[in-house]
């Protein structure tokens, strides 16, 4: 069956093989002799053929356990699609189900399948989507275990336009007994070999998503979160890259989990050099009781195939996540240039001060004023009032509505900060509902930033917070919400759930967060949401579904941001990467960089300011005006453009960093060039540009002459003007293809 020449799924009845073909990749599954699913191939697209059975090798091996008597069929030596533990395969499985008699052994056999156009929604979970059926094709395979009368549905969606395959699993208990899902991963895949490097994005607060690579070794290598959020320690993403693959060439397989809670991404290299990738909700401290008639849906893994290196993988994620994961009114809209008062005032502001900042900001061309933390309850520091989402009239006598109106009257939009999932002990909410907090009876409640996590696994808690937020959003002219989350979970427990369901709390919590996002984005479709978690501790695809932009990191130093934004760009499009110009010395690292360098880094993201603009000198104000005008003129194509990483801060000595973005029509490009430290007597430097049309002739702002795309990509852009400059130097190059009637031709070069 086929719907689009680029994406096809064929089932060969005779050989019992499924061949999924994306734009440039093939993915082949076989129903094995024992009716379980085997994995035959994932890689560069191959043509279909009568049979792929030659890819399926069974050889007798010493010391293997075999399924049937007198037969060498063993799951230990086969590559599998959604494996279980305990019946001849000794590797870590995709799932495990504890039954009432204490058994964990299951036998899920192929039952039937469906192939259809489009992509179904995942109940209660964020996921990639299609706008028209033709955009994707889906395979649903149903596996069934007779003894426990339970079904596992595996879902595969192949996109026509992108080299992406979305996978998830759903378990349905049709039987009489209650089952415990002790492990239920979204996807598992066995690769033919283990000649890969594992790429991941790891770090901490203030240094999120640093690029790490390591060669696969026998045994298990993994990254994970057990913090109740996807975390700044590890992003829910790994890639397997061939050792010879580079930024722009070679094979890379990406795995990205559309989820914001605890996760595990692991690769197990076995004794025959098979690499098994498993990804999903972290099974550690997880259990889901599945009663009769109940079902459980896993989040989805988006797998990307690239034969054009890491950058090719990133571009696929960028396009897919920008257009078919992010959603709603703001998805394709130009994002307003904002000013946020956090680093300008922290908690110490009043209406007069804010209006003053807003007035100056307006004069500079800023379009959105965002009021950050400290506007509610009695909050003048981080010790109180979270959960009391009503205005502090001492600071803001005309209320949020009055302030928002005044900001609107200046000709700016108004945005507001919330931290919906948290509560302070010193708050009315906590006084009234002390049991609404995640905690365990009789145990100490650990604090983080003096605050406690609300039990979002309880619907009444989510309802209550929704009520408070919705009221403010209904009353005041608010165009933007910054949704913050500033601590991880400890002493995990819910007063509302029975003992046997306590390990469900972290997942139920995330479902509660998604529910609140869903309700708010539905009731207020025109409000732009920006997600935030102490900067980038929950910068993940799950959040991107509801909030098309994310505050990337609390670390706003331009030089530090080079690493952070570079790593973030492995998955996330520029339209998602919140990037602000702040004051110097920088508040996080005390570094002094020029206003130019700060803007040159922030242009490659959703651009804004976070400083007291009233304190800028007239000269700097003029520069800021120019920066904003420049960004406004170019933001539309920057946001939708194709992003190329050119020089990595993580390679060589990381002293030179460069990246660029090219408009969809390839007529415009913006190149960023950054030098961390100045060097005496430097060599010749050039950067090889990417993504230009070889036959287009480009002019570069501030540089004489014109240059053809081939020259800029193969000879490179010569950087004479960047030579010998000092520390933290940066330069941006704005390219524009000239129309044929304006061509100045070779003579002027
Ligand atoms: C952490 C965020 O990342 C900051 O931008 C700011 O909103 C503070 N929280 C406010 O408490």
PDB file of C-alpha atoms in Angstrom, residues 71-171:
ATOM      1  CA  UNK A  71      15.850 -26.088  16.981  1.00  0.00           C
ATOM      2  CA  UNK A  72      18.452 -23.301  17.161  1.00  0.00           C
ATOM      3  CA  UNK A  73      15.903 -20.447  17.042  1.00  0.00           C
ATOM      4  CA  UNK A  74      17.019 -18.148  19.842  1.00  0.00           C
ATOM      5  CA  UNK A  75      16.067 -14.582  20.630  1.00  0.00           C
ATOM      6  CA  UNK A  76      19.544 -14.094  22.039  1.00  0.00           C
ATOM      7  CA  UNK A  77      20.980 -14.091  18.536  1.00  0.00           C
ATOM      8  CA  UNK A  78      18.189 -12.250  16.753  1.00  0.00           C
ATOM      9  CA  UNK A  79      17.614  -8.592  16.307  1.00  0.00           C
ATOM     10  CA  UNK A  80      14.270  -7.607  17.711  1.00  0.00           C
ATOM     11  CA  UNK A  81      11.689  -4.904  17.493  1.00  0.00           C
ATOM     12  CA  UNK A  82      10.025  -4.720  20.905  1.00  0.00           C
ATOM     13  CA  UNK A  83      11.803  -7.329  23.029  1.00  0.00           C
ATOM     14  CA  UNK A  84      10.926  -8.915  26.346  1.00  0.00           C
ATOM     15  CA  UNK A  85      13.237 -10.416  28.928  1.00  0.00           C
ATOM     16  CA  UNK A  86      13.149 -13.987  30.120  1.00  0.00           C
ATOM     17  CA  UNK A  87      12.542 -16.090  27.037  1.00  0.00           C
ATOM     18  CA  UNK A  88      16.026 -16.604  25.606  1.00  0.00           C
ATOM     19  CA  UNK A  89      16.980 -12.911  25.222  1.00  0.00           C
ATOM     20  CA  UNK A  90      19.150 -11.676  28.088  1.00  0.00           C
ATOM     21  CA  UNK A  91      19.478  -8.059  27.095  1.00  0.00           C
ATOM     22  CA  UNK A  92      17.469  -5.258  28.690  1.00  0.00           C
ATOM     23  CA  UNK A  93      13.941  -5.410  27.304  1.00  0.00           C
ATOM     24  CA  UNK A  94      11.516  -2.841  25.936  1.00  0.00           C
ATOM     25  CA  UNK A  95       8.905  -3.769  28.532  1.00  0.00           C
ATOM     26  CA  UNK A  96       8.179  -5.916  31.505  1.00  0.00           C
ATOM     27  CA  UNK A  97       4.797  -6.845  32.965  1.00  0.00           C
ATOM     28  CA  UNK A  98       4.411  -8.179  36.455  1.00  0.00           C
ATOM     29  CA  UNK A  99       1.409 -10.483  36.759  1.00  0.00           C
ATOM     30  CA  UNK A 100      -0.688 -11.462  39.759  1.00  0.00           C
ATOM     31  CA  UNK A 101       1.108 -14.799  40.146  1.00  0.00           C
ATOM     32  CA  UNK A 102       4.464 -13.035  40.308  1.00  0.00           C
ATOM     33  CA  UNK A 103       5.481 -13.974  36.761  1.00  0.00           C
ATOM     34  CA  UNK A 104       7.168 -11.459  34.463  1.00  0.00           C
ATOM     35  CA  UNK A 105       7.169 -13.789  31.471  1.00  0.00           C
ATOM     36  CA  UNK A 106       5.050 -12.756  28.526  1.00  0.00           C
ATOM     37  CA  UNK A 107       4.540 -13.900  24.968  1.00  0.00           C
ATOM     38  CA  UNK A 108       3.272 -11.126  22.721  1.00  0.00           C
ATOM     39  CA  UNK A 109       2.580 -12.503  19.258  1.00  0.00           C
ATOM     40  CA  UNK A 110       1.643 -10.704  16.088  1.00  0.00           C
ATOM     41  CA  UNK A 111      -2.114 -10.519  15.790  1.00  0.00           C
ATOM     42  CA  UNK A 112      -2.975  -8.090  13.022  1.00  0.00           C
ATOM     43  CA  UNK A 113      -1.943  -4.737  11.611  1.00  0.00           C
ATOM     44  CA  UNK A 114      -3.354  -1.647   9.912  1.00  0.00           C
ATOM     45  CA  UNK A 115      -1.732   0.773   7.504  1.00  0.00           C
ATOM     46  CA  UNK A 116      -3.390   4.128   7.029  1.00  0.00           C
ATOM     47  CA  UNK A 117      -2.796   7.702   5.945  1.00  0.00           C
ATOM     48  CA  UNK A 118      -2.009  10.363   8.509  1.00  0.00           C
ATOM     49  CA  UNK A 119      -1.062  10.050  12.135  1.00  0.00           C
ATOM     50  CA  UNK A 120      -3.267   9.468  15.190  1.00  0.00           C
ATOM     51  CA  UNK A 121      -3.120  11.665  18.298  1.00  0.00           C
ATOM     52  CA  UNK A 122      -1.621  10.221  21.443  1.00  0.00           C
ATOM     53  CA  UNK A 123      -4.092  10.538  24.275  1.00  0.00           C
ATOM     54  CA  UNK A 124      -3.010  13.114  26.841  1.00  0.00           C
ATOM     55  CA  UNK A 125       0.474  13.425  25.403  1.00  0.00           C
ATOM     56  CA  UNK A 126       2.249  15.869  23.134  1.00  0.00           C
ATOM     57  CA  UNK A 127       3.335  14.387  19.812  1.00  0.00           C
ATOM     58  CA  UNK A 128       4.199  15.300  16.260  1.00  0.00           C
ATOM     59  CA  UNK A 129       1.139  15.673  14.041  1.00  0.00           C
ATOM     60  CA  UNK A 130       0.115  16.084  10.433  1.00  0.00           C
ATOM     61  CA  UNK A 131      -2.146  18.672   8.869  1.00  0.00           C
ATOM     62  CA  UNK A 132      -3.115  16.543   5.884  1.00  0.00           C
ATOM     63  CA  UNK A 133      -3.324  12.774   5.632  1.00  0.00           C
ATOM     64  CA  UNK A 134      -0.860  12.738   2.753  1.00  0.00           C
ATOM     65  CA  UNK A 135       1.903  14.063   4.975  1.00  0.00           C
ATOM     66  CA  UNK A 136       2.489  10.715   6.644  1.00  0.00           C
ATOM     67  CA  UNK A 137       1.600   7.076   6.688  1.00  0.00           C
ATOM     68  CA  UNK A 138       1.092   4.999   9.806  1.00  0.00           C
ATOM     69  CA  UNK A 139       1.504   1.335  10.623  1.00  0.00           C
ATOM     70  CA  UNK A 140      -0.203  -0.030  13.689  1.00  0.00           C
ATOM     71  CA  UNK A 141       0.854  -3.532  14.704  1.00  0.00           C
ATOM     72  CA  UNK A 142      -1.140  -5.327  17.321  1.00  0.00           C
ATOM     73  CA  UNK A 143       0.629  -7.933  19.466  1.00  0.00           C
ATOM     74  CA  UNK A 144      -1.311 -10.164  21.801  1.00  0.00           C
ATOM     75  CA  UNK A 145      -0.546 -12.296  24.832  1.00  0.00           C
ATOM     76  CA  UNK A 146      -3.244 -14.927  25.191  1.00  0.00           C
ATOM     77  CA  UNK A 147      -2.456 -15.983  28.733  1.00  0.00           C
ATOM     78  CA  UNK A 148      -2.971 -12.524  30.189  1.00  0.00           C
ATOM     79  CA  UNK A 149      -5.421 -11.362  27.483  1.00  0.00           C
ATOM     80  CA  UNK A 150      -3.410  -8.218  26.863  1.00  0.00           C
ATOM     81  CA  UNK A 151      -2.508  -6.316  23.736  1.00  0.00           C
ATOM     82  CA  UNK A 152       0.459  -4.136  22.825  1.00  0.00           C
ATOM     83  CA  UNK A 153      -0.085  -1.776  19.923  1.00  0.00           C
ATOM     84  CA  UNK A 154       3.063  -0.535  18.259  1.00  0.00           C
ATOM     85  CA  UNK A 155       2.676   2.643  16.291  1.00  0.00           C
ATOM     86  CA  UNK A 156       4.997   3.704  13.456  1.00  0.00           C
ATOM     87  CA  UNK A 157       4.517   6.898  11.459  1.00  0.00           C
ATOM     88  CA  UNK A 158       6.704   7.677   8.467  1.00  0.00           C
ATOM     89  CA  UNK A 159       6.683  11.308   7.333  1.00  0.00           C
ATOM     90  CA  UNK A 160       6.775  12.046   3.604  1.00  0.00           C
ATOM     91  CA  UNK A 161       8.783  15.245   3.724  1.00  0.00           C
ATOM     92  CA  UNK A 162      11.269  14.445   6.452  1.00  0.00           C
ATOM     93  CA  UNK A 163      13.527  11.524   7.221  1.00  0.00           C
ATOM     94  CA  UNK A 164      11.666  10.864  10.423  1.00  0.00           C
ATOM     95  CA  UNK A 165       9.893   7.915  11.939  1.00  0.00           C
ATOM     96  CA  UNK A 166       7.747   8.408  15.038  1.00  0.00           C
ATOM     97  CA  UNK A 167       7.256   5.397  17.309  1.00  0.00           C
ATOM     98  CA  UNK A 168       5.245   4.703  20.426  1.00  0.00           C
ATOM     99  CA  UNK A 169       3.536   1.818  22.211  1.00  0.00           C
ATOM    100  CA  UNK A 170       0.189   1.324  23.903  1.00  0.00           C
ATOM    101  CA  UNK A 171      -0.757  -1.496  26.234  1.00  0.00           C
TER     102      UNK A 171
END
